[in-house]
Tab-separated table of C-alpha atoms in Angstrom:
chain	number	residue	atom	x	y	z
G	1	MET	CA	-54.499	-42.743	239.115
G	2	GLY	CA	-54.612	-39.132	240.271
G	3	PHE	CA	-53.456	-38.196	243.738
G	4	GLU	CA	-54.547	-35.272	245.831
G	5	ALA	CA	-51.920	-32.945	247.222
G	6	ALA	CA	-50.579	-33.869	250.635
G	7	SER	CA	-51.623	-31.456	253.369
G	8	ARG	CA	-48.304	-31.761	255.180
G	9	PRO	CA	-45.074	-30.140	253.917
G	10	PRO	CA	-42.658	-32.317	251.876
G	11	PRO	CA	-40.829	-34.709	254.214
G	12	SER	CA	-37.093	-34.842	254.787
G	13	PRO	CA	-34.852	-37.072	252.634
G	14	SER	CA	-35.355	-39.966	255.043
G	15	TRP	CA	-38.810	-40.578	253.549
G	16	LEU	CA	-37.324	-42.374	250.610
G	17	CYS	CA	-35.785	-45.246	252.533
G	18	SER	CA	-38.279	-45.517	255.391
G	19	ARG	CA	-39.661	-48.862	254.218
G	20	SER	CA	-36.576	-50.288	252.535
G	21	PRO	CA	-34.476	-53.149	253.921
G	22	PRO	CA	-31.107	-52.005	255.294
G	23	SER	CA	-29.234	-53.433	252.306
G	24	ALA	CA	-31.223	-51.277	249.891
G	25	ARG	CA	-31.041	-47.979	251.773
G	26	LEU	CA	-29.147	-45.147	250.149
G	27	SER	CA	-27.689	-42.108	251.810
G	28	PRO	CA	-28.880	-38.798	250.320
G	29	ARG	CA	-25.359	-37.459	250.567
G	30	HIS	CA	-24.541	-38.970	247.171
G	31	LEU	CA	-26.506	-36.088	245.669
G	32	SER	CA	-24.399	-33.169	246.796
G	33	VAL	CA	-24.192	-29.685	245.355
G	34	THR	CA	-20.661	-28.356	245.070
G	35	PRO	CA	-19.489	-24.890	244.060
G	36	ALA	CA	-18.386	-24.466	240.465
G	37	SER	CA	-15.366	-22.555	239.313
G	38	SER	CA	-17.575	-20.076	237.478
G	39	SER	CA	-20.144	-17.844	239.086
G	40	THR	CA	-22.659	-18.997	236.473
G	41	CYS	CA	-22.463	-22.720	237.250
G	42	LYS	CA	-23.406	-25.099	240.002
G	43	SER	CA	-22.576	-28.778	239.903
G	44	THR	CA	-24.365	-31.835	241.170
G	45	ALA	CA	-21.978	-34.700	241.883
G	46	LEU	CA	-23.249	-38.204	241.233
G	47	CYS	CA	-20.475	-40.608	242.174
G	48	CYS	CA	-20.538	-43.956	240.399
G	49	SER	CA	-17.842	-45.619	242.449
G	50	GLY	CA	-17.641	-49.375	242.842
G	51	ASP	CA	-19.831	-51.376	245.187
G	52	SER	CA	-18.752	-54.052	247.629
G	53	THR	CA	-21.475	-56.459	246.519
G	54	LYS	CA	-20.224	-58.674	243.679
G	55	PRO	CA	-22.627	-60.576	241.437
G	56	SER	CA	-21.684	-64.097	240.459
G	57	SER	CA	-20.516	-64.447	236.870
G	58	SER	CA	-18.127	-66.490	234.777
G	59	PRO	CA	-16.000	-65.506	231.801
G	60	SER	CA	-18.123	-67.680	229.539
G	61	THR	CA	-21.221	-65.601	230.214
G	62	ARG	CA	-19.615	-62.271	229.396
G	63	SER	CA	-20.202	-60.672	226.031
G	64	TYR	CA	-17.250	-60.533	223.622
G	65	SER	CA	-18.268	-56.963	222.779
G	66	ARG	CA	-16.892	-55.617	226.058
G	67	ARG	CA	-13.356	-56.507	224.927
G	68	TRP	CA	-13.490	-54.120	221.994
G	69	TYR	CA	-16.069	-51.417	222.386
G	70	ASN	CA	-14.765	-50.169	225.721
G	71	PRO	CA	-11.032	-50.843	226.018
G	72	LEU	CA	-10.718	-48.496	229.002
G	73	ARG	CA	-12.305	-51.198	231.137
G	74	ARG	CA	-10.416	-54.262	232.381
G	75	GLY	CA	-11.540	-57.184	234.478
G	76	PRO	CA	-15.018	-58.013	235.859
G	77	PRO	CA	-17.326	-54.957	236.002
G	78	GLU	CA	-17.711	-55.111	239.772
G	79	ASP	CA	-13.933	-54.905	240.255
G	80	ARG	CA	-13.320	-51.896	238.029
G	81	PRO	CA	-12.894	-48.421	239.500
G	82	SER	CA	-15.704	-46.143	238.307
G	83	PRO	CA	-15.384	-42.419	237.695
G	84	GLU	CA	-17.220	-39.704	239.525
G	85	ILE	CA	-20.053	-38.282	237.426
G	86	VAL	CA	-20.469	-34.536	237.871
G	87	ARG	CA	-23.365	-32.683	236.267
G	88	ARG	CA	-23.114	-28.911	236.166
G	89	TRP	CA	-25.830	-26.306	235.938
G	90	ILE	CA	-25.198	-24.149	232.877
G	91	GLU	CA	-27.013	-20.815	232.931
G	92	ALA	CA	-28.226	-18.687	230.043
G	93	ASP	CA	-25.940	-15.863	228.936
G	94	GLN	CA	-28.723	-13.331	229.503
G	95	PRO	CA	-30.984	-14.570	232.329
G	96	LEU	CA	-34.539	-13.262	232.276
G	97	ALA	CA	-35.802	-11.083	235.094
G	98	SER	CA	-39.082	-13.023	235.260
G	99	GLN	CA	-39.854	-14.478	238.677
G	100	ALA	CA	-42.290	-17.034	237.211
G	101	LYS	CA	-39.902	-19.940	236.738
G	102	PHE	CA	-40.260	-23.695	236.892
G	103	THR	CA	-38.041	-26.753	236.443
G	104	VAL	CA	-38.828	-29.737	234.209
G	105	VAL	CA	-37.253	-33.199	234.140
G	106	SER	CA	-37.488	-35.647	231.252
G	107	TYR	CA	-36.261	-39.131	232.137
G	108	ASN	CA	-36.499	-42.550	230.503
G	109	ILE	CA	-36.148	-44.640	233.642
G	110	LEU	CA	-35.686	-48.080	231.975
G	111	GLY	CA	-38.688	-50.270	232.641
G	112	ASP	CA	-37.991	-53.262	234.864
G	113	LYS	CA	-39.421	-55.733	232.354
G	114	ASN	CA	-37.386	-54.239	229.518
G	115	ALA	CA	-34.212	-54.454	231.603
G	116	LEU	CA	-34.869	-58.156	232.224
G	117	LYS	CA	-35.865	-58.841	228.617
G	118	HIS	CA	-32.772	-57.218	227.093
G	119	ARG	CA	-30.013	-58.491	229.376
G	120	ASP	CA	-27.569	-58.479	226.460
G	121	LEU	CA	-27.506	-54.679	226.633
G	122	TYR	CA	-26.159	-54.691	230.190
G	123	THR	CA	-23.488	-57.408	230.264
G	124	ASN	CA	-20.988	-54.843	231.568
G	125	ILE	CA	-23.253	-53.760	234.440
G	126	PRO	CA	-23.036	-55.404	237.904
G	127	SER	CA	-26.298	-57.225	238.557
G	128	LEU	CA	-26.850	-55.228	241.757
G	129	TYR	CA	-27.230	-52.035	239.723
G	130	MET	CA	-29.893	-53.651	237.535
G	131	LYS	CA	-32.248	-54.633	240.351
G	132	TRP	CA	-35.454	-52.591	240.264
G	133	GLU	CA	-35.737	-52.143	244.034
G	134	ARG	CA	-32.359	-50.485	244.062
G	135	ARG	CA	-32.859	-48.516	240.855
G	136	LYS	CA	-36.211	-47.200	242.100
G	137	HIS	CA	-34.597	-45.571	245.104
G	138	VAL	CA	-31.663	-44.240	243.096
G	139	ILE	CA	-34.041	-42.696	240.531
G	140	CYS	CA	-36.154	-41.064	243.215
G	141	GLU	CA	-33.050	-39.740	244.954
G	142	GLU	CA	-31.972	-38.230	241.634
G	143	LEU	CA	-35.347	-36.595	241.140
G	144	MET	CA	-35.532	-35.203	244.660
G	145	GLY	CA	-32.016	-33.849	244.350
G	146	TRP	CA	-33.115	-31.686	241.404
G	147	ASN	CA	-36.429	-30.729	243.050
G	148	PRO	CA	-38.337	-30.293	239.750
G	149	ASP	CA	-41.818	-28.819	239.468
G	150	ILE	CA	-42.821	-31.106	236.580
G	151	ILE	CA	-41.511	-34.617	235.902
G	152	CYS	CA	-41.988	-36.422	232.572
G	153	LEU	CA	-41.071	-40.097	232.755
G	154	GLN	CA	-40.924	-42.693	230.000
G	155	GLU	CA	-40.733	-46.491	230.138
G	156	VAL	CA	-42.657	-46.611	233.414
G	157	ASP	CA	-43.942	-50.061	234.384
G	158	LYS	CA	-44.011	-49.565	238.158
G	159	TYR	CA	-46.148	-46.428	238.238
G	160	PHE	CA	-47.928	-47.029	241.528
G	161	GLU	CA	-44.669	-47.781	243.347
G	162	LEU	CA	-43.199	-44.499	242.123
G	163	SER	CA	-46.373	-42.525	242.770
G	164	LYS	CA	-46.484	-43.589	246.414
G	165	ILE	CA	-42.980	-42.213	246.910
G	166	LEU	CA	-43.513	-39.020	244.929
G	167	GLU	CA	-46.912	-38.376	246.505
G	168	ARG	CA	-45.225	-38.166	249.905
G	169	ALA	CA	-42.977	-35.475	248.443
G	170	GLY	CA	-45.974	-33.403	247.334
G	171	TYR	CA	-46.449	-34.561	243.719
G	172	VAL	CA	-49.607	-35.512	241.855
G	173	GLY	CA	-49.357	-37.988	238.987
G	174	SER	CA	-50.973	-39.140	235.755
G	175	TYR	CA	-50.158	-42.304	233.802
G	176	LYS	CA	-50.789	-43.735	230.344
G	177	ARG	CA	-49.826	-47.336	229.614
G	178	ARG	CA	-48.817	-48.519	226.175
G	179	THR	CA	-51.241	-50.714	224.257
G	180	GLY	CA	-50.577	-54.280	223.141
G	181	ASP	CA	-48.366	-56.633	225.128
G	182	ALA	CA	-46.162	-53.892	226.590
G	183	VAL	CA	-46.524	-53.132	230.292
G	184	ASP	CA	-44.742	-49.771	230.410
G	185	GLY	CA	-45.945	-46.286	229.535
G	186	CYS	CA	-45.551	-42.565	230.137
G	187	ALA	CA	-46.128	-40.697	233.400
G	188	ILE	CA	-46.278	-37.022	234.346
G	189	PHE	CA	-45.900	-35.797	237.933
G	190	TRP	CA	-46.215	-32.213	239.107
G	191	LYS	CA	-45.978	-30.359	242.393
G	192	ALA	CA	-49.495	-29.826	243.657
G	193	ASN	CA	-48.569	-26.533	245.313
G	194	GLU	CA	-46.985	-25.139	242.120
G	195	PHE	CA	-49.362	-26.151	239.320
G	196	TRP	CA	-53.056	-26.868	238.866
G	197	LEU	CA	-54.182	-29.289	236.195
G	198	LEU	CA	-56.671	-27.700	233.802
G	199	GLU	CA	-57.040	-30.428	231.202
G	200	GLU	CA	-55.316	-33.585	230.064
G	201	GLU	CA	-55.420	-35.785	227.004
G	202	SER	CA	-53.748	-39.078	226.150
G	203	ILE	CA	-52.850	-40.387	222.715
G	204	ASN	CA	-53.131	-44.040	221.668
G	205	PHE	CA	-51.043	-44.212	218.521
G	206	LYS	CA	-52.450	-47.694	217.853
G	207	GLU	CA	-55.784	-46.087	216.978
G	208	LEU	CA	-53.965	-44.163	214.232
G	209	GLY	CA	-52.126	-47.180	212.870
G	210	LEU	CA	-48.880	-45.942	214.466
G	211	ARG	CA	-47.919	-48.878	216.685
G	212	ASP	CA	-48.504	-49.309	220.428
G	213	ASN	CA	-46.723	-46.191	221.689
G	214	VAL	CA	-48.562	-43.554	223.698
G	215	ALA	CA	-48.199	-39.898	224.638
G	216	GLN	CA	-49.652	-37.479	227.201
G	217	LEU	CA	-50.731	-33.850	226.980
G	218	SER	CA	-51.474	-31.821	230.114
G	219	VAL	CA	-52.538	-28.189	230.465
G	220	PHE	CA	-51.311	-26.547	233.675
G	221	GLN	CA	-51.767	-23.235	235.392
G	222	ALA	CA	-49.162	-21.856	237.772
G	223	CYS	CA	-50.585	-21.558	241.286
G	224	LYS	CA	-48.547	-18.484	242.188
G	225	ALA	CA	-48.877	-16.690	238.857
G	226	GLU	CA	-52.466	-17.073	237.717
G	227	SER	CA	-51.823	-15.544	234.294
G	228	LYS	CA	-49.227	-18.217	233.469
G	229	GLN	CA	-50.413	-21.362	231.737
G	230	LEU	CA	-48.511	-24.134	230.058
G	231	LEU	CA	-49.094	-27.223	227.930
G	232	VAL	CA	-46.756	-30.153	228.623
G	233	GLY	CA	-46.404	-33.126	226.276
G	234	ASN	CA	-44.681	-36.380	227.198
G	235	ILE	CA	-43.821	-39.048	224.619
G	236	HIS	CA	-41.794	-42.189	224.098
G	237	VAL	CA	-41.381	-42.496	220.343
G	238	LEU	CA	-41.143	-45.917	218.679
G	239	TYR	CA	-37.663	-47.416	219.043
G	240	ASN	CA	-37.361	-49.361	215.739
G	241	PRO	CA	-34.495	-47.574	213.926
G	242	SER	CA	-35.784	-48.612	210.496
G	243	ARG	CA	-39.316	-47.215	210.866
G	244	GLY	CA	-38.704	-43.521	210.479
G	245	ASP	CA	-42.111	-43.187	208.859
G	246	VAL	CA	-43.823	-44.291	212.084
G	247	LYS	CA	-41.625	-42.020	214.204
G	248	LEU	CA	-42.513	-39.040	212.018
G	249	GLY	CA	-46.191	-39.927	212.192
G	250	GLN	CA	-46.145	-40.092	215.996
G	251	ILE	CA	-44.302	-36.793	216.405
G	252	ARG	CA	-46.455	-35.075	213.799
G	253	HIS	CA	-49.670	-36.157	215.542
G	254	LEU	CA	-48.411	-35.179	218.999
G	255	SER	CA	-47.467	-31.738	217.685
G	256	SER	CA	-50.828	-31.328	215.991
G	257	ARG	CA	-52.788	-32.209	219.140
G	258	ALA	CA	-50.540	-29.967	221.244
G	259	HIS	CA	-51.184	-27.067	218.873
G	260	ILE	CA	-54.956	-27.600	219.031
G	261	LEU	CA	-54.950	-27.678	222.850
G	262	SER	CA	-52.685	-24.651	223.015
G	263	GLU	CA	-55.068	-22.680	220.801
G	264	LYS	CA	-58.051	-23.821	222.863
G	265	TRP	CA	-56.524	-22.264	225.985
G	266	GLY	CA	-55.482	-19.020	224.340
G	267	SER	CA	-52.273	-19.918	222.463
G	268	ILE	CA	-50.437	-20.923	225.619
G	269	PRO	CA	-46.773	-22.014	225.372
G	270	VAL	CA	-45.959	-25.645	224.631
G	271	LEU	CA	-43.269	-27.866	226.094
G	272	LEU	CA	-42.651	-31.341	224.617
G	273	ALA	CA	-40.394	-33.727	226.550
G	274	GLY	CA	-39.448	-37.328	226.073
G	275	ASP	CA	-37.401	-40.038	224.450
G	276	PHE	CA	-37.711	-39.267	220.733
G	277	ASN	CA	-35.469	-42.167	219.658
G	278	SER	CA	-33.734	-39.906	217.132
G	279	THR	CA	-30.286	-38.324	217.208
G	280	PRO	CA	-29.392	-34.616	216.821
G	281	GLN	CA	-27.855	-35.300	213.395
G	282	SER	CA	-30.962	-37.029	212.092
G	283	ALA	CA	-33.667	-35.968	209.675
G	284	ILE	CA	-36.251	-36.349	212.445
G	285	TYR	CA	-34.371	-33.829	214.582
G	286	LYS	CA	-34.451	-31.482	211.595
G	287	PHE	CA	-38.203	-32.087	211.328
G	288	LEU	CA	-38.696	-31.151	214.992
G	289	SER	CA	-36.520	-28.045	214.842
G	290	THR	CA	-37.658	-26.684	211.444
G	291	SER	CA	-41.301	-27.895	211.455
G	292	LYS	CA	-41.058	-29.651	208.067
G	293	LEU	CA	-39.152	-32.307	206.156
G	294	ASP	CA	-38.928	-33.395	202.528
G	295	ILE	CA	-39.006	-37.119	203.218
G	296	MET	CA	-38.177	-38.174	199.665
G	297	SER	CA	-34.657	-36.835	200.197
G	298	TYR	CA	-34.004	-39.490	202.851
G	299	ASP	CA	-33.910	-43.231	203.255
G	300	ARG	CA	-36.744	-44.170	205.587
G	301	ARG	CA	-34.435	-46.491	207.544
G	302	GLU	CA	-31.967	-43.683	208.225
G	303	LEU	CA	-34.373	-40.961	209.403
G	304	SER	CA	-33.629	-41.436	213.115
G	305	GLY	CA	-29.825	-41.655	212.959
G	306	GLN	CA	-29.805	-44.500	215.502
G	307	ARG	CA	-28.067	-46.934	213.178
G	308	SER	CA	-24.823	-44.961	213.507
G	309	CYS	CA	-24.662	-45.022	217.304
G	310	HIS	CA	-23.214	-48.417	218.166
G	311	PRO	CA	-20.351	-47.783	220.636
G	312	ALA	CA	-17.914	-49.401	218.203
G	313	GLN	CA	-18.789	-46.825	215.579
G	314	VAL	CA	-18.837	-43.899	217.989
G	315	PHE	CA	-15.494	-44.777	219.574
G	316	GLY	CA	-13.902	-45.873	216.278
G	317	GLU	CA	-13.007	-49.356	217.445
G	318	LYS	CA	-12.909	-52.761	215.796
G	319	GLN	CA	-16.273	-54.061	214.666
G	320	ASP	CA	-17.406	-57.653	214.615
G	321	LEU	CA	-18.866	-59.382	211.538
G	322	SER	CA	-22.523	-58.869	212.447
G	323	ASN	CA	-22.039	-55.146	212.866
G	324	SER	CA	-20.139	-54.945	209.562
G	325	LEU	CA	-23.068	-56.572	207.782
G	326	PHE	CA	-25.333	-54.073	209.500
G	327	LEU	CA	-23.244	-51.218	208.110
G	328	ILE	CA	-23.302	-52.698	204.601
G	329	ASP	CA	-27.100	-52.797	204.791
G	330	ARG	CA	-27.116	-49.041	205.417
G	331	PHE	CA	-25.847	-48.403	201.898
G	332	LEU	CA	-28.735	-50.269	200.275
G	333	THR	CA	-31.324	-47.753	199.130
G	334	CYS	CA	-34.815	-47.934	200.536
G	335	GLY	CA	-37.572	-46.038	198.756
G	336	TRP	CA	-40.924	-44.882	200.077
G	337	THR	CA	-44.205	-46.667	199.427
G	338	ASP	CA	-47.524	-44.828	199.325
G	339	GLU	CA	-48.464	-46.432	202.649
G	340	GLU	CA	-45.262	-45.245	204.313
G	341	ILE	CA	-45.785	-41.722	202.992
G	342	LYS	CA	-49.287	-41.766	204.472
G	343	THR	CA	-47.944	-43.082	207.783
G	344	ALA	CA	-45.406	-40.278	208.023
G	345	GLY	CA	-47.486	-37.371	206.738
G	346	GLY	CA	-51.065	-38.397	207.368
G	347	LYS	CA	-51.943	-38.466	203.661
G	348	ALA	CA	-50.895	-40.574	200.699
G	349	GLU	CA	-49.854	-37.650	198.513
G	350	GLY	CA	-47.239	-35.013	199.258
G	351	GLU	CA	-43.522	-35.331	199.824
G	352	VAL	CA	-43.211	-32.749	202.614
G	353	VAL	CA	-44.244	-33.673	206.169
G	354	ALA	CA	-44.948	-30.721	208.492
G	355	HIS	CA	-46.041	-29.968	212.028
G	356	PRO	CA	-47.668	-26.720	213.290
G	357	LEU	CA	-45.319	-25.831	216.166
G	358	TYR	CA	-42.162	-23.731	216.160
G	359	LEU	CA	-39.885	-25.462	218.627
G	360	LYS	CA	-36.439	-25.003	220.106
G	361	SER	CA	-34.430	-27.386	222.263
G	362	SER	CA	-33.546	-26.160	225.751
G	363	TYR	CA	-30.105	-27.779	225.686
G	364	ALA	CA	-29.277	-26.483	222.210
G	365	THR	CA	-30.306	-22.991	223.360
G	366	ILE	CA	-27.997	-22.990	226.389
G	367	ARG	CA	-24.786	-24.339	224.988
G	368	GLY	CA	-22.141	-26.127	227.002
G	369	SER	CA	-18.525	-27.018	226.280
G	370	ALA	CA	-17.176	-29.167	223.456
G	371	ARG	CA	-16.584	-31.923	226.029
G	372	THR	CA	-20.310	-32.348	226.573
G	373	ARG	CA	-22.065	-30.958	223.455
G	374	ASP	CA	-22.170	-31.675	219.733
G	375	SER	CA	-22.278	-29.251	216.816
G	376	ASN	CA	-26.010	-28.649	217.373
G	377	GLY	CA	-25.461	-27.826	221.031
G	378	GLU	CA	-27.158	-31.039	222.141
G	379	PRO	CA	-25.616	-33.439	224.670
G	380	LEU	CA	-23.129	-35.864	223.155
G	381	ALA	CA	-24.924	-38.704	224.910
G	382	THR	CA	-28.117	-39.176	226.919
G	383	SER	CA	-28.134	-42.991	226.729
G	384	TYR	CA	-25.377	-45.600	226.996
G	385	HIS	CA	-25.443	-49.377	226.927
G	386	SER	CA	-23.550	-52.112	225.054
G	387	LYS	CA	-25.289	-51.368	221.735
G	388	PHE	CA	-25.922	-47.622	221.846
G	389	PHE	CA	-24.079	-44.452	222.751
G	390	GLY	CA	-25.764	-41.212	221.798
G	391	THR	CA	-28.544	-38.693	222.343
G	392	VAL	CA	-32.242	-39.413	221.877
G	393	ASP	CA	-33.828	-37.383	224.716
G	394	TYR	CA	-34.930	-33.745	224.410
G	395	ILE	CA	-36.975	-30.980	225.993
G	396	TRP	CA	-38.529	-28.807	223.259
G	397	TYR	CA	-40.279	-25.496	223.928
G	398	SER	CA	-42.250	-22.891	221.996
G	399	LYS	CA	-42.720	-19.123	222.120
G	400	GLY	CA	-43.745	-17.895	225.575
G	401	LEU	CA	-41.015	-19.857	227.355
G	402	ALA	CA	-37.273	-19.328	227.672
G	403	PRO	CA	-34.764	-21.721	229.272
G	404	THR	CA	-32.741	-20.063	232.026
G	405	ARG	CA	-30.446	-22.990	232.836
G	406	VAL	CA	-29.917	-26.682	232.093
G	407	LEU	CA	-28.172	-29.501	233.937
G	408	ASP	CA	-25.326	-30.440	231.634
G	409	THR	CA	-24.508	-34.062	230.868
G	410	PRO	CA	-21.139	-35.650	231.741
G	411	PRO	CA	-18.249	-35.595	229.246
G	412	VAL	CA	-17.874	-38.576	226.927
G	413	ASP	CA	-14.646	-39.800	228.514
G	414	ILE	CA	-16.302	-39.952	231.942
G	415	LEU	CA	-19.371	-41.762	230.628
G	416	ARG	CA	-17.244	-44.194	228.683
G	417	ARG	CA	-15.283	-45.141	231.772
G	418	THR	CA	-18.475	-46.281	233.507
G	419	GLY	CA	-18.737	-49.120	230.988
G	420	GLY	CA	-22.430	-48.328	230.547
G	421	LEU	CA	-25.504	-47.295	232.490
G	422	PRO	CA	-27.091	-47.826	235.023
G	423	CYS	CA	-24.266	-47.312	237.504
G	424	LYS	CA	-24.135	-46.838	241.252
G	425	LYS	CA	-25.742	-43.407	241.347
G	426	VAL	CA	-27.602	-43.335	237.984
G	427	GLY	CA	-30.681	-45.543	238.017
G	428	SER	CA	-31.318	-45.924	234.286
G	429	ASP	CA	-29.526	-46.490	230.988
G	430	HIS	CA	-30.559	-42.916	230.134
G	431	LEU	CA	-29.502	-39.662	231.753
G	432	ALA	CA	-32.246	-37.358	232.942
G	433	LEU	CA	-32.563	-33.993	231.210
G	434	VAL	CA	-33.266	-31.110	233.581
G	435	SER	CA	-34.193	-27.611	232.401
G	436	GLU	CA	-35.372	-24.502	234.204
G	437	PHE	CA	-37.707	-22.225	232.253
G	438	ALA	CA	-39.075	-18.740	232.691
G	439	PHE	CA	-42.421	-17.554	231.390
G	440	THR	CA	-42.050	-14.601	229.064
G	441	GLN	CA	-44.591	-11.787	228.763
G	442	ALA	CA	-45.915	-13.388	225.605
G	443	SER	CA	-47.295	-16.253	227.691
G	444	ASP	CA	-49.692	-14.103	229.735
G	445	VAL	CA	-53.394	-14.902	229.400
G	446	GLY	CA	-56.458	-13.202	230.774
G	447	LYS	CA	-58.936	-15.960	231.466
G	448	GLY	CA	-59.920	-15.421	235.069
G	449	THR	CA	-62.447	-18.241	234.995
G	450	LEU	CA	-59.646	-20.740	234.551
G	451	VAL	CA	-58.540	-20.308	238.143
G	452	ALA	CA	-61.825	-21.581	239.548
G	453	THR	CA	-61.876	-24.417	237.027
G	454	SER	CA	-58.369	-25.535	237.948
G	455	ARG	CA	-59.149	-25.530	241.649
G	456	MET	CA	-62.196	-27.682	241.107
G	457	GLN	CA	-60.118	-30.188	239.144
G	458	GLN	CA	-57.401	-30.185	241.772
G	459	LEU	CA	-59.938	-30.957	244.492
G	460	HIS	CA	-61.484	-33.743	242.381
G	461	PRO	CA	-58.651	-35.102	240.213
G	462	GLY	CA	-60.459	-38.361	239.504
G	463	ASP	CA	-58.878	-41.564	238.226
G	464	LYS	CA	-56.087	-40.593	235.850
G	465	ALA	CA	-54.437	-43.993	235.402
G	466	GLN	CA	-55.254	-45.799	232.166
């Protein structure tokens, strides 16, 4: 469902809790900006301290895994002291002089149904922090604290609840639900006074034989810089760690459609955000960053790198029998069938899969410290629960854009001490990625007729929900 821009200015922070019961109201002071020690950094403090509300639980219902994968934690989760999570703005070494800048958020917000369906992933998390009504307000407080111009959300199954809140803050939204039995999907929101929507396209991967995942593509024009246009893609790639062929097929098709739309509007810059369900050390990451991959050099089941991200493996702790069997399975070779090659590359012949874009990662471009980044410059972790600790979320960009700063992720030791996400001031089992970009001169276009077109579409956005 599309929403027209609100005529009134964005309301004060009290808008978020105006209709919430007293027990669910959150003070906006938990999102505070504090000075950093360096002149090039700002920090946003998100404190995940304990809560006075204690869920009922018994030792028999607690997972054995908590006793080995996170030895820093002792006692029931609600009784443990939680660390303060501080996220710092890291700026580019050579900031651009361009005044045409915008901020993008990519955030897998953990669908309510998925959280209920996979309770085993959150045995360390107090039940209060898992409740959707609470998480909804925490997520929106996070978003408003960063004040982004464009928001890309994944795993959204309460779109209309979120859109009502964000609409009051001046955002317009578009939603695409997954096919099949799933109830969640992808959503893009943008500030109506900063961007006009020129065109949008959704992708049903089911129609391509690539499972029930979906993606969105939206072409925007900056309201205050009419020569600046941008294509934004939003995707939640298939989770299944063993189906690297499907993951490659989804990413390849998204990139192809993004390239076609970009060319249609005059080779405008492309930004692809989302949960790619692949780690920075994986073959799929290499595919995204180099535009091609010789798939025959890899085991299909290992393309995403997810199978090496169990907390026990990451933290080097004792593993139980089931996980040991899982590791043994990794060493069994798995060849490629003709059907899998076709799924990955779009054709039955050919060992090299390619996509037409030349992409860079905003976080890898603006590097942080060894406490927060890996050898590729990516965050050490963007998702943490009882069976996963690692990075799967990215914001990719093409020529015509340049990241000017990113909101760094917390150090591993701080994340580990939370025992898992969500926590008191983080509303999902993922961390949001936040990047500020500047348009470069290469992104200028000269299509004056686009301005009138965009205004017509903004006045008559139509029904965008699917």
